[in-house]
Short mmCIF file of C-alpha atoms (C1' of nucleotides) in Angstrom, two decimals:
data_model
loop_
_atom_site.label_atom_id
_atom_site.label_comp_id
_atom_site.label_asym_id
_atom_site.label_seq_id
_atom_site.Cartn_x
_atom_site.Cartn_y
_atom_site.Cartn_z
CA MET A 1 -63.36 24.54 142.21
CA LYS A 2 -64.00 22.14 145.11
CA ARG A 3 -62.14 22.70 148.33
CA ASP A 4 -61.41 19.93 150.79
CA LEU A 5 -59.43 17.40 148.87
CA PRO A 6 -58.02 15.89 152.10
CA THR A 7 -61.31 13.96 152.54
CA LEU A 8 -64.31 15.49 154.21
CA ALA A 9 -65.06 14.85 157.87
CA LEU A 10 -67.54 12.02 158.34
CA TYR A 11 -70.28 14.26 159.68
CA ALA A 12 -69.73 16.55 156.70
CA GLN A 13 -70.13 13.61 154.33
CA VAL A 14 -73.50 12.85 155.87
CA LYS A 15 -74.50 16.50 155.54
CA ASP A 16 -73.47 16.46 151.89
CA HIS A 17 -75.31 13.25 151.21
CA ILE A 18 -78.53 14.57 152.68
CA SER A 19 -78.15 18.07 151.23
CA ARG A 20 -77.79 16.58 147.79
CA LYS A 21 -80.93 14.48 148.11
CA ILE A 22 -82.81 17.60 149.10
CA GLN A 23 -81.33 19.86 146.45
CA ASP A 24 -81.94 17.51 143.56
CA GLY A 25 -85.50 16.86 144.63
CA THR A 26 -85.11 13.21 145.61
CA TRP A 27 -86.35 14.21 149.04
CA PRO A 28 -88.97 16.94 148.57
CA PRO A 29 -90.07 19.31 151.34
CA GLY A 30 -91.93 17.46 154.06
CA HIS A 31 -90.28 14.17 153.19
CA ARG A 32 -89.36 12.13 156.19
CA LEU A 33 -85.72 11.20 156.26
CA PRO A 34 -84.14 8.13 157.83
CA SER A 35 -83.90 8.09 161.61
CA GLU A 36 -80.56 8.53 163.29
CA HIS A 37 -80.57 4.82 163.98
CA GLU A 38 -81.03 4.00 160.31
CA LEU A 39 -78.34 6.43 159.22
CA VAL A 40 -75.95 4.97 161.76
CA ALA A 41 -76.58 1.53 160.27
CA GLN A 42 -76.35 2.80 156.70
CA PHE A 43 -73.10 4.72 157.12
CA GLY A 44 -71.52 2.58 159.82
CA MET A 45 -70.78 5.56 162.05
CA ALA A 46 -71.42 6.44 165.68
CA ARG A 47 -74.72 8.09 166.48
CA MET A 48 -73.00 11.26 167.75
CA THR A 49 -71.49 11.71 164.31
CA VAL A 50 -74.78 11.36 162.50
CA ASN A 51 -76.40 13.52 165.14
CA ARG A 52 -73.95 16.33 164.53
CA ALA A 53 -74.65 16.25 160.81
CA LEU A 54 -78.37 16.47 161.40
CA ARG A 55 -78.03 19.16 164.04
CA GLU A 56 -76.08 21.35 161.65
CA LEU A 57 -78.63 20.79 158.92
CA VAL A 58 -81.33 21.99 161.29
CA GLU A 59 -79.34 25.05 162.08
CA GLN A 60 -78.94 25.74 158.36
CA GLY A 61 -82.67 25.49 157.95
CA ARG A 62 -82.54 22.53 155.61
CA ILE A 63 -84.38 20.08 157.84
CA VAL A 64 -86.72 20.14 160.81
CA ARG A 65 -86.53 17.66 163.67
CA VAL A 66 -89.22 16.79 166.20
CA ALA A 67 -88.21 14.73 169.21
CA GLY A 68 -90.24 11.57 169.42
CA VAL A 69 -91.46 11.91 165.84
CA GLY A 70 -88.71 12.17 163.25
CA SER A 71 -86.71 14.39 160.89
CA PHE A 72 -88.21 16.06 157.85
CA VAL A 73 -87.04 18.11 154.90
CA ALA A 74 -87.84 21.75 155.68
CA GLU A 75 -90.69 23.37 153.82
CA ASN A 76 -89.48 25.62 151.05
CA LYS A 77 -87.62 28.05 153.14
CA PRO A 78 -88.75 31.63 153.29
CA GLN A 79 -84.98 31.55 153.70
CA SER A 80 -83.02 33.16 156.39
CA THR A 81 -82.23 36.73 155.94
CA LEU A 82 -83.06 39.12 153.19
CA LEU A 83 -84.69 36.34 151.26
CA GLN A 84 -88.16 36.87 152.56
CA ILE A 85 -88.06 39.71 150.12
CA ALA A 86 -88.02 37.12 147.40
CA ASN A 87 -91.68 36.45 147.79
CA ILE A 88 -93.69 39.62 147.61
CA ALA A 89 -96.85 37.62 146.97
CA SER A 90 -96.85 35.83 150.30
CA GLU A 91 -95.81 39.01 152.02
CA ILE A 92 -98.87 40.79 150.67
CA ARG A 93 -101.16 37.92 151.46
CA GLN A 94 -99.84 37.77 155.00
CA ARG A 95 -101.05 41.31 155.41
CA GLY A 96 -104.49 40.00 154.46
CA HIS A 97 -104.44 41.95 151.21
CA ASP A 98 -105.26 40.91 147.69
CA TYR A 99 -102.29 40.00 145.50
CA ARG A 100 -102.23 40.06 141.72
CA CYS A 101 -99.51 39.84 139.09
CA GLU A 102 -99.80 41.31 135.59
CA MET A 103 -97.41 39.84 133.05
CA LEU A 104 -96.03 42.47 130.69
CA ALA A 105 -93.60 40.34 128.74
CA VAL A 106 -92.25 36.80 128.47
CA GLU A 107 -89.79 36.42 125.64
CA ARG A 108 -86.48 35.25 124.31
CA ILE A 109 -84.07 38.03 123.41
CA ALA A 110 -80.43 38.55 122.56
CA ALA A 111 -78.39 39.47 125.61
CA SER A 112 -77.18 43.04 125.74
CA PRO A 113 -73.61 43.42 126.95
CA ASP A 114 -74.62 44.26 130.51
CA VAL A 115 -77.13 41.44 130.84
CA ALA A 116 -74.57 39.07 129.37
CA ALA A 117 -72.04 40.21 131.93
CA TRP A 118 -74.43 39.76 134.83
CA LEU A 119 -75.40 36.26 133.74
CA ASP A 120 -71.91 35.21 132.73
CA LEU A 121 -72.87 34.83 129.05
CA ARG A 122 -71.62 36.47 125.87
CA ALA A 123 -73.32 39.49 124.36
CA GLY A 124 -75.82 38.34 121.74
CA ASP A 125 -76.43 35.00 123.42
CA SER A 126 -80.03 34.03 123.82
CA VAL A 127 -81.55 34.90 127.20
CA PHE A 128 -85.05 34.79 128.61
CA HIS A 129 -86.66 38.04 129.64
CA SER A 130 -89.83 38.67 131.59
CA ALA A 131 -91.48 41.71 133.06
CA CYS A 132 -94.41 41.91 135.38
CA LEU A 133 -96.25 44.21 137.70
CA HIS A 134 -97.16 43.14 141.23
CA LEU A 135 -100.29 44.68 142.69
CA GLU A 136 -101.52 44.89 146.26
CA ASN A 137 -105.25 45.52 146.37
CA ASP A 138 -104.96 46.60 142.71
CA THR A 139 -102.29 49.18 143.56
CA PRO A 140 -98.93 48.60 141.87
CA VAL A 141 -96.19 47.99 144.39
CA GLN A 142 -93.43 46.41 142.32
CA LEU A 143 -92.28 46.46 138.74
CA GLU A 144 -90.14 43.39 138.12
CA GLU A 145 -87.76 43.07 135.20
CA ARG A 146 -86.07 39.72 135.01
CA TYR A 147 -83.43 37.97 132.93
CA VAL A 148 -83.00 34.21 133.17
CA ASN A 149 -80.13 32.00 132.11
CA PRO A 150 -81.60 29.61 129.53
CA GLN A 151 -78.88 27.05 130.17
CA VAL A 152 -80.11 26.64 133.73
CA VAL A 153 -83.86 27.02 133.21
CA PRO A 154 -84.54 26.00 129.58
CA GLU A 155 -88.26 25.57 130.25
CA TYR A 156 -88.74 29.08 131.61
CA LEU A 157 -90.75 30.44 128.68
CA GLU A 158 -93.32 27.65 128.77
CA GLN A 159 -94.51 28.41 132.29
CA ASP A 160 -97.98 29.68 133.11
CA PHE A 161 -97.05 32.71 135.18
CA SER A 162 -100.68 33.60 135.76
CA ALA A 163 -100.77 30.61 138.09
CA MET A 164 -97.40 31.24 139.74
CA PRO A 165 -95.32 34.41 139.43
CA PRO A 166 -91.79 34.11 138.03
CA SER A 167 -90.06 34.55 141.37
CA GLU A 168 -92.08 31.81 143.02
CA TYR A 169 -91.60 29.52 140.03
CA LEU A 170 -87.84 29.93 140.22
CA VAL A 171 -87.66 29.54 143.98
CA ARG A 172 -89.63 26.32 143.78
CA ASN A 173 -87.87 24.79 140.80
CA VAL A 174 -84.35 26.13 140.73
CA PRO A 175 -82.94 26.04 144.24
CA PHE A 176 -80.08 28.50 144.43
CA ASP A 177 -77.19 28.41 146.82
CA GLN A 178 -75.90 31.93 146.47
CA ILE A 179 -77.65 35.25 146.35
CA GLU A 180 -76.65 38.88 146.02
CA HIS A 181 -78.76 41.91 146.83
CA VAL A 182 -78.14 45.54 146.08
CA VAL A 183 -80.52 48.25 147.22
CA ASP A 184 -80.61 51.65 145.56
CA ALA A 185 -82.80 54.70 145.61
CA VAL A 186 -83.72 55.99 142.15
CA LEU A 187 -86.28 58.05 140.30
CA PRO A 188 -88.45 56.16 137.84
CA ASN A 189 -88.40 56.95 134.15
CA ALA A 190 -91.62 58.00 132.44
CA GLU A 191 -92.66 54.51 131.45
CA GLN A 192 -91.94 53.04 134.86
CA ALA A 193 -93.78 55.85 136.60
CA GLU A 194 -96.82 55.28 134.47
CA ARG A 195 -96.82 51.54 135.09
CA LEU A 196 -96.46 52.14 138.83
CA ALA A 197 -99.08 54.92 138.80
CA MET A 198 -96.71 57.39 140.41
CA GLU A 199 -94.97 60.68 139.65
CA VAL A 200 -91.55 60.72 138.02
CA THR A 201 -90.41 62.95 140.88
CA ASP A 202 -91.24 60.40 143.58
CA PRO A 203 -88.37 58.17 144.67
CA CYS A 204 -88.27 54.42 144.28
CA LEU A 205 -86.44 51.63 146.04
CA LEU A 206 -84.60 49.54 143.48
CA LEU A 207 -83.76 46.05 144.63
CA THR A 208 -81.38 44.21 142.32
CA ARG A 209 -80.93 40.53 142.94
CA ARG A 210 -78.73 37.88 141.39
CA THR A 211 -78.80 34.21 142.24
CA TRP A 212 -76.49 31.32 141.49
CA THR A 213 -76.62 27.59 141.65
CA ARG A 214 -73.26 25.89 141.93
CA ASN A 215 -71.53 29.08 140.78
CA THR A 216 -73.66 29.36 137.64
CA PRO A 217 -75.81 32.50 137.37
CA VAL A 218 -79.51 31.69 137.36
CA THR A 219 -81.31 34.99 137.19
CA TRP A 220 -80.79 38.71 137.39
CA VAL A 221 -83.77 40.74 138.44
CA ARG A 222 -84.50 44.36 139.18
CA CYS A 223 -87.49 45.17 141.37
CA LEU A 224 -88.66 48.76 141.38
CA HIS A 225 -90.84 49.83 144.31
CA PRO A 226 -92.56 53.16 144.86
CA ALA A 227 -90.99 54.20 148.16
CA SER A 228 -94.26 55.60 149.39
CA ARG A 229 -95.82 52.16 149.29
CA TYR A 230 -92.93 49.90 150.19
CA SER A 231 -89.88 49.73 152.42
CA LEU A 232 -87.50 46.95 153.32
CA GLY A 233 -87.06 45.82 156.87
CA SER A 234 -85.25 43.20 158.90
CA ARG A 235 -84.93 42.40 162.55
CA PHE A 236 -82.33 40.37 164.34
CA LYS A 237 -81.91 38.84 167.72
CA ALA A 238 -78.26 38.17 168.30
CA ASP A 239 -78.85 35.99 171.33
CA GLY A 240 -79.89 32.39 170.96
CA ASN A 241 -80.80 31.52 167.42
CA PRO A 242 -81.32 34.31 164.93
CA SER A 243 -85.05 34.80 164.63
CA PHE A 244 -86.67 37.03 162.07
CA GLY A 245 -89.97 38.74 161.72
CA MET B 1 -88.24 37.14 181.10
CA LYS B 2 -85.85 34.17 181.07
CA ARG B 3 -86.94 31.08 179.22
CA ASP B 4 -85.69 27.62 180.08
CA LEU B 5 -86.66 27.07 183.67
CA PRO B 6 -86.30 23.28 183.28
CA THR B 7 -82.52 23.70 183.66
CA LEU B 8 -80.31 24.44 180.69
CA ALA B 9 -78.42 21.70 178.89
CA LEU B 10 -74.86 21.42 180.12
CA TYR B 11 -73.32 22.64 176.90
CA ALA B 12 -75.69 25.60 177.01
CA GLN B 13 -74.56 26.44 180.52
CA VAL B 14 -70.99 26.60 179.32
CA LYS B 15 -72.04 28.81 176.41
CA ASP B 16 -73.87 31.11 178.81
CA HIS B 17 -70.96 31.25 181.19
CA ILE B 18 -68.55 32.23 178.46
CA SER B 19 -70.96 34.57 176.69
CA ARG B 20 -71.47 36.46 179.93
CA LYS B 21 -67.76 36.92 180.52
CA ILE B 22 -67.46 38.31 177.03
CA GLN B 23 -70.51 40.56 177.18
CA ASP B 24 -69.63 42.14 180.51
CA GLY B 25 -66.08 42.79 179.44
CA THR B 26 -64.35 40.37 181.81
CA TRP B 27 -62.88 38.73 178.73
CA PRO B 28 -62.16 41.48 176.19
CA PRO B 29 -61.65 40.84 172.47
CA GLY B 30 -58.46 38.93 171.85
CA HIS B 31 -58.46 37.45 175.33
CA ARG B 32 -57.42 33.85 175.43
CA LEU B 33 -59.97 31.63 177.08
CA PRO B 34 -59.35 28.40 178.97
CA SER B 35 -58.48 25.36 176.89
CA GLU B 36 -61.02 22.61 176.46
CA HIS B 37 -59.02 20.58 178.93
CA GLU B 38 -59.23 23.30 181.56
CA LEU B 39 -62.94 23.80 181.03
CA VAL B 40 -63.51 20.07 181.32
CA ALA B 41 -61.72 20.12 184.67
CA GLN B 42 -63.49 23.29 185.81
CA PHE B 43 -67.00 22.14 184.94
CA GLY B 44 -66.53 18.42 185.47
CA MET B 45 -67.98 17.54 182.10
CA ALA B 46 -66.90 15.41 179.16
CA ARG B 47 -64.78 17.07 176.54
CA MET B 48 -67.41 16.54 173.83
CA THR B 49 -69.81 18.63 175.87
CA VAL B 50 -67.41 21.52 176.29
CA ASN B 51 -66.42 21.15 172.67
CA ARG B 52 -69.98 21.55 171.51
CA ALA B 53 -70.37 24.72 173.52
CA LEU B 54 -67.21 26.19 172.02
CA ARG B 55 -68.13 25.06 168.52
CA GLU B 56 -71.47 26.85 168.73
CA LEU B 57 -69.82 29.98 170.05
CA VAL B 58 -67.52 29.97 167.04
CA GLU B 59 -70.46 29.62 164.77
CA GLN B 60 -72.13 32.57 166.48
CA GLY B 61 -69.01 34.59 165.89
CA ARG B 62 -68.32 35.16 169.57
CA ILE B 63 -64.99 33.35 169.67
CA VAL B 64 -62.28 32.21 167.29
CA ARG B 65 -60.43 28.94 167.62
CA VAL B 66 -57.11 27.94 166.12
CA ALA B 67 -56.12 24.30 166.25
CA GLY B 68 -52.84 23.86 168.03
CA VAL B 69 -52.97 27.37 169.50
CA GLY B 70 -56.07 28.11 171.53
CA SER B 71 -59.46 29.84 171.70
CA PHE B 72 -59.86 33.61 171.75
CA VAL B 73 -62.63 36.13 172.17
CA ALA B 74 -63.53 37.37 168.70
CA GLU B 75 -62.44 40.85 167.72
CA ASN B 76 -65.23 43.36 167.90
CA LYS B 77 -67.46 41.72 165.42
CA PRO B 78 -68.19 43.51 162.21
CA GLN B 79 -71.21 41.38 163.07
CA SER B 80 -72.80 38.93 160.80
CA THR B 81 -75.29 40.29 158.42
CA LEU B 82 -76.56 43.76 157.79
CA LEU B 83 -74.42 45.06 160.58
CA GLN B 84 -71.41 45.84 158.49
CA ILE B 85 -73.52 48.81 157.56
CA ALA B 86 -73.09 49.97 161.12
CA ASN B 87 -69.56 51.05 160.46
CA ILE B 88 -69.38 53.32 157.48
CA ALA B 89 -65.96 54.51 158.59
CA SER B 90 -64.26 51.15 158.20
CA GLU B 91 -66.15 50.55 155.02
CA ILE B 92 -64.75 53.72 153.51
CA ARG B 93 -61.25 53.01 154.77
CA GLN B 94 -61.38 49.53 153.32
CA ARG B 95 -61.88 51.14 149.93
CA GLY B 96 -58.64 52.96 150.58
CA HIS B 97 -60.40 56.30 150.80
CA ASP B 98 -60.16 59.08 153.31
CA TYR B 99 -62.82 59.11 156.02
CA ARG B 100 -63.90 62.13 158.05
CA CYS B 101 -66.81 62.88 160.37
CA GLU B 102 -68.15 66.39 161.03
CA MET B 103 -70.18 66.71 164.21
CA LEU B 104 -73.17 68.99 163.76
CA ALA B 105 -74.78 68.59 167.19
CA VAL B 106 -74.33 66.80 170.50
CA GLU B 107 -76.99 67.78 173.01
CA ARG B 108 -79.60 66.85 175.54
CA ILE B 109 -83.17 67.55 174.44
CA ALA B 110 -86.72 66.75 175.46
CA ALA B 111 -88.06 63.74 173.60
CA SER B 112 -90.69 64.47 171.01
CA PRO B 113 -93.57 62.00 171.02
CA ASP B 114 -92.17 59.97 168.14
CA VAL B 115 -88.65 59.75 169.54
CA ALA B 116 -90.11 58.81 172.92
CA ALA B 117 -92.11 56.06 171.29
CA TRP B 118 -89.10 54.67 169.44
CA LEU B 119 -86.96 54.62 172.56
CA ASP B 120 -89.70 53.40 174.87
CA LEU B 121 -89.67 56.63 176.92
CA ARG B 122 -92.33 59.24 177.67
CA ALA B 123 -92.68 62.40 175.63
CA GLY B 124 -90.72 65.19 177.29
CA ASP B 125 -88.23 62.83 178.88
CA SER B 126 -84.62 63.80 178.48
CA VAL B 127 -82.84 62.14 175.55
CA PHE B 128 -79.45 62.60 173.94
CA HIS B 129 -79.33 63.78 170.37
CA SER B 130 -76.43 63.91 167.97
CA ALA B 131 -76.06 64.70 164.32
CA CYS B 132 -73.06 64.28 162.10
CA LEU B 133 -71.95 64.18 158.53
CA HIS B 134 -69.76 61.37 157.21
CA LEU B 135 -67.43 62.24 154.36
CA GLU B 136 -65.55 60.06 151.92
CA ASN B 137 -62.64 61.92 150.36
CA ASP B 138 -64.36 65.13 151.56
CA THR B 139 -67.57 64.24 149.77
CA PRO B 140 -70.60 63.82 152.06
CA VAL B 141 -71.98 60.29 151.90
CA GLN B 142 -74.11 60.04 155.01
CA LEU B 143 -76.08 62.40 157.21
CA GLU B 144 -76.63 60.71 160.56
CA GLU B 145 -79.25 61.82 163.04
CA ARG B 146 -79.21 59.87 166.27
CA TYR B 147 -81.17 59.65 169.50
CA VAL B 148 -79.73 57.77 172.46
CA ASN B 149 -81.42 56.43 175.58
CA PRO B 150 -79.73 58.23 178.51
CA GLN B 151 -80.68 55.48 180.92
CA VAL B 152 -78.53 53.05 178.98
CA VAL B 153 -75.66 55.33 177.95
CA PRO B 154 -75.56 58.13 180.56
CA GLU B 155 -72.04 59.15 179.54
CA TYR B 156 -72.90 59.67 175.86
CA LEU B 157 -72.58 63.46 175.84
CA GLU B 158 -69.10 63.45 177.34
CA GLN B 159 -67.52 61.53 174.50
CA ASP B 160 -64.98 62.96 172.12
CA PHE B 161 -66.62 62.08 168.84
CA SER B 162 -63.81 63.62 166.84
CA ALA B 163 -61.73 60.65 167.92
CA MET B 164 -64.43 58.02 167.43
CA PRO B 165 -67.73 58.55 165.63
CA PRO B 166 -70.96 57.93 167.58
CA SER B 167 -71.75 54.65 165.88
CA GLU B 168 -68.35 53.20 166.62
CA TYR B 169 -68.47 54.45 170.19
CA LEU B 170 -71.80 52.71 170.77
CA VAL B 171 -70.78 49.49 169.08
CA ARG B 172 -67.67 49.30 171.21
CA ASN B 173 -69.22 50.26 174.53
CA VAL B 174 -72.84 49.21 174.46
CA PRO B 175 -73.07 45.74 173.00
CA PHE B 176 -76.58 45.23 171.70
CA ASP B 177 -78.37 41.96 171.24
CA GLN B 178 -81.16 43.03 168.94
CA ILE B 179 -81.27 45.22 165.89
CA GLU B 180 -83.88 46.44 163.45
CA HIS B 181 -83.30 47.94 160.04
CA VAL B 182 -85.70 49.68 157.73
CA VAL B 183 -84.64 50.93 154.32
CA ASP B 184 -86.59 53.61 152.48
CA ALA B 185 -86.13 55.79 149.44
CA VAL B 186 -86.86 59.46 150.05
CA LEU B 187 -86.12 62.91 148.75
CA PRO B 188 -84.04 65.15 151.01
CA ASN B 189 -85.42 68.39 152.37
CA ALA B 190 -83.62 71.63 151.60
CA GLU B 191 -81.39 71.53 154.67
CA GLN B 192 -80.44 67.92 154.18
CA ALA B 193 -79.72 68.47 150.50
CA GLU B 194 -77.42 71.33 151.32
CA ARG B 195 -75.55 69.38 153.95
CA LEU B 196 -75.14 66.48 151.55
CA ALA B 197 -74.22 68.78 148.65
CA MET B 198 -76.95 67.38 146.42
CA GLU B 199 -80.11 68.47 144.68
CA VAL B 200 -83.46 68.20 146.45
CA THR B 201 -84.72 66.28 143.42
CA ASP B 202 -82.14 63.53 143.76
CA PRO B 203 -83.25 60.45 145.71
CA CYS B 204 -81.70 59.25 148.94
CA LEU B 205 -81.49 55.92 150.69
CA LEU B 206 -82.77 56.29 154.23
CA LEU B 207 -81.56 53.61 156.61
CA THR B 208 -83.33 53.64 159.96
CA ARG B 209 -81.85 51.50 162.67
CA ARG B 210 -82.87 50.69 166.21
CA THR B 211 -80.89 48.61 168.67
CA TRP B 212 -81.73 47.03 171.99
CA THR B 213 -79.82 45.51 174.83
CA ARG B 214 -81.80 43.09 176.96
CA ASN B 215 -85.06 44.41 175.47
CA THR B 216 -84.22 48.01 176.37
CA PRO B 217 -83.91 50.44 173.46
CA VAL B 218 -80.41 51.84 173.13
CA THR B 219 -80.47 54.10 170.11
CA TRP B 220 -82.58 55.15 167.19
CA VAL B 221 -80.71 56.49 164.20
CA ARG B 222 -81.57 57.65 160.73
CA CYS B 223 -78.85 57.60 158.09
CA LEU B 224 -79.51 59.52 154.92
CA HIS B 225 -77.38 58.63 151.90
CA PRO B 226 -77.32 60.27 148.50
CA ALA B 227 -78.27 57.34 146.30
CA SER B 228 -75.84 58.41 143.63
CA ARG B 229 -72.96 57.86 146.04
CA TYR B 230 -74.12 54.94 148.10
CA SER B 231 -76.03 51.70 147.83
CA LEU B 232 -76.53 48.79 150.17
CA GLY B 233 -75.43 45.33 149.26
CA SER B 234 -75.20 41.87 150.70
CA ARG B 235 -74.13 38.53 149.44
CA PHE B 236 -74.87 35.11 150.77
CA LYS B 237 -73.61 31.64 150.26
CA ALA B 238 -76.21 29.19 151.44
CA ASP B 239 -73.82 26.29 151.40
CA GLY B 240 -71.28 25.82 154.15
CA ASN B 241 -71.11 28.75 156.47
CA PRO B 242 -72.69 32.01 155.40
CA SER B 243 -69.88 34.19 154.14
CA PHE B 244 -70.26 37.84 153.34
CA GLY B 245 -68.40 40.32 151.26
"C1'" DC C 1 -41.90 17.77 172.95
"C1'" DA C 2 -46.33 18.89 175.44
"C1'" DG C 3 -50.43 21.48 174.36
"C1'" DT C 4 -54.21 22.62 171.44
"C1'" DG C 5 -58.28 21.90 168.83
"C1'" DG C 6 -60.95 18.56 165.26
"C1'" DT C 7 -62.98 14.50 165.04
"C1'" DC C 8 -64.84 9.98 166.19
"C1'" DT C 9 -66.62 5.92 168.93
"C1'" DA C 10 -69.78 2.88 171.55
"C1'" DG C 11 -72.08 2.93 174.74
"C1'" DA C 12 -75.80 5.44 178.00
"C1'" DC C 13 -80.15 7.94 180.14
"C1'" DC C 14 -83.97 10.80 179.41
"C1'" DA C 15 -88.45 12.95 177.65
"C1'" DC C 16 -91.21 12.74 174.30
"C1'" DT C 17 -94.87 10.87 170.72
"C1'" DC C 18 -97.54 7.49 168.60
"C1'" DC C 19 -100.05 3.34 168.81
"C1'" DG D 1 -94.14 -0.23 174.56
"C1'" DA D 2 -91.29 0.77 170.64
"C1'" DG D 3 -89.41 4.50 168.25
"C1'" DT D 4 -87.61 9.09 168.04
"C1'" DG D 5 -84.52 12.81 168.95
"C1'" DG D 6 -81.66 15.54 172.90
"C1'" DT D 7 -78.02 15.02 175.60
"C1'" DC D 8 -73.93 13.22 177.92
"C1'" DT D 9 -69.75 10.32 178.96
"C1'" DA D 10 -64.95 8.63 178.95
"C1'" DG D 11 -62.22 7.32 176.43
"C1'" DA D 12 -59.49 7.65 171.64
"C1'" DC D 13 -56.54 9.13 167.31
"C1'" DC D 14 -54.98 12.76 164.50
"C1'" DA D 15 -52.82 17.19 162.64
"C1'" DC D 16 -51.38 20.97 163.99
"C1'" DT D 17 -48.71 24.90 166.54
"C1'" DG D 18 -45.45 26.39 169.82
"C1'" DT D 19 -40.73 25.97 172.15
#
DNA sequence: CAGTGGTCTAGACCACTCC
DNA sequence: GAGTGGTCTAGACCACTGT
């Protein structure tokens, strides 16, 4: 599965070393990492080599550097691109609105064939399932139906999702390295329409997301949004560094 | 408007120099650019400095480098992220299907207040308008309604869009440096439903896109897709370089 | 073979921040 | 002032492609 047998470049080895410490939690967000000088001593390489590794980590959003101060593990990234979508709670709060999450289900079930396929399991295998409704100022804006791979997140069912919604829990505790989004327009069924306090004839945005960690599926989630209350947006600047907003 | 009065870093100057040649067409896609050695001689800098400039241009997708061969201006970029969406024609052809575009309108009109606002013009100003239907194997998959800023693309109306659809024409001839996407779910009106050969009760994905070049609006376009025949997707790998598919 | 890019070194100067 | 990162240099070795 691993590419690059012919030995990694030195700067890449440093990147790997640091990335690993961040991914496995040894260096949590905000943690100060060794200075270039220290890394040079530790690895026995030239400063330019260490510098390149760190520069590329900055550019990947993994660390933040401040001249004259030091280098730090980046705060849990709102991520680069479509991933802001991941956190509807903070998005709502940034608008200055009230956010609330109603849990509708948290359970262990047998995987149906399609769920099994999505999560790379066998039909009938045990999977975790949760459903919840996200509300903005007490108006439903998202109905979230989620399946979680129990081999990756065995403690999922024991979480107190009233304190932290499922998506935030997973983002914080199961860093993923691969993500897939599909956006569809659909009409809600009767039950969904009722939960979302909308008509069955009004269209919805359906955002389906899958995430992986080291090529193992973590979660498969479908987020249903009343289109009248929610749309997806992104903005790019191609010059300089890509900046979002 | 320009940042960085305190003189750009040397490597950044090289990046700028090359970027400009590419943007203004002096170096078209596929053009071979000077070797590192030549650039070192030309700019009087160390090779590492030139190398960093070129490396960052690769990473931005502006150029392609092949060890032992040379450096070349990248082929007209399918762009990085959501921008693949820009070219529905190539997307359809990649699936091995037949692509066709029916032009419904190409005209000069007076800007309505909303169009004027989107394009940063005044209501009543002259704008170009085009509408077309994109078909996959003779089935309509996208209804495109576009407004174009005549100050940026004065020759828009004279184009032969039967040879090259509007989106491709603009991508090729008016490189933009900023882009905004908004995705909505809507129901089509009667006319749209008829054009798209669908029911008015079936939901559509509505992709609205605006592009800018040097902070000037270029085009505002709304693409209506029958959801049953089209969905948007993206896939990320957070490790290594972001790769899409 | 000469040319290209990919990487690496061991120094260096600077602007900045914190104490 | 000591420490940090941002940048730059003038060399170097290597693997690779072309002819």
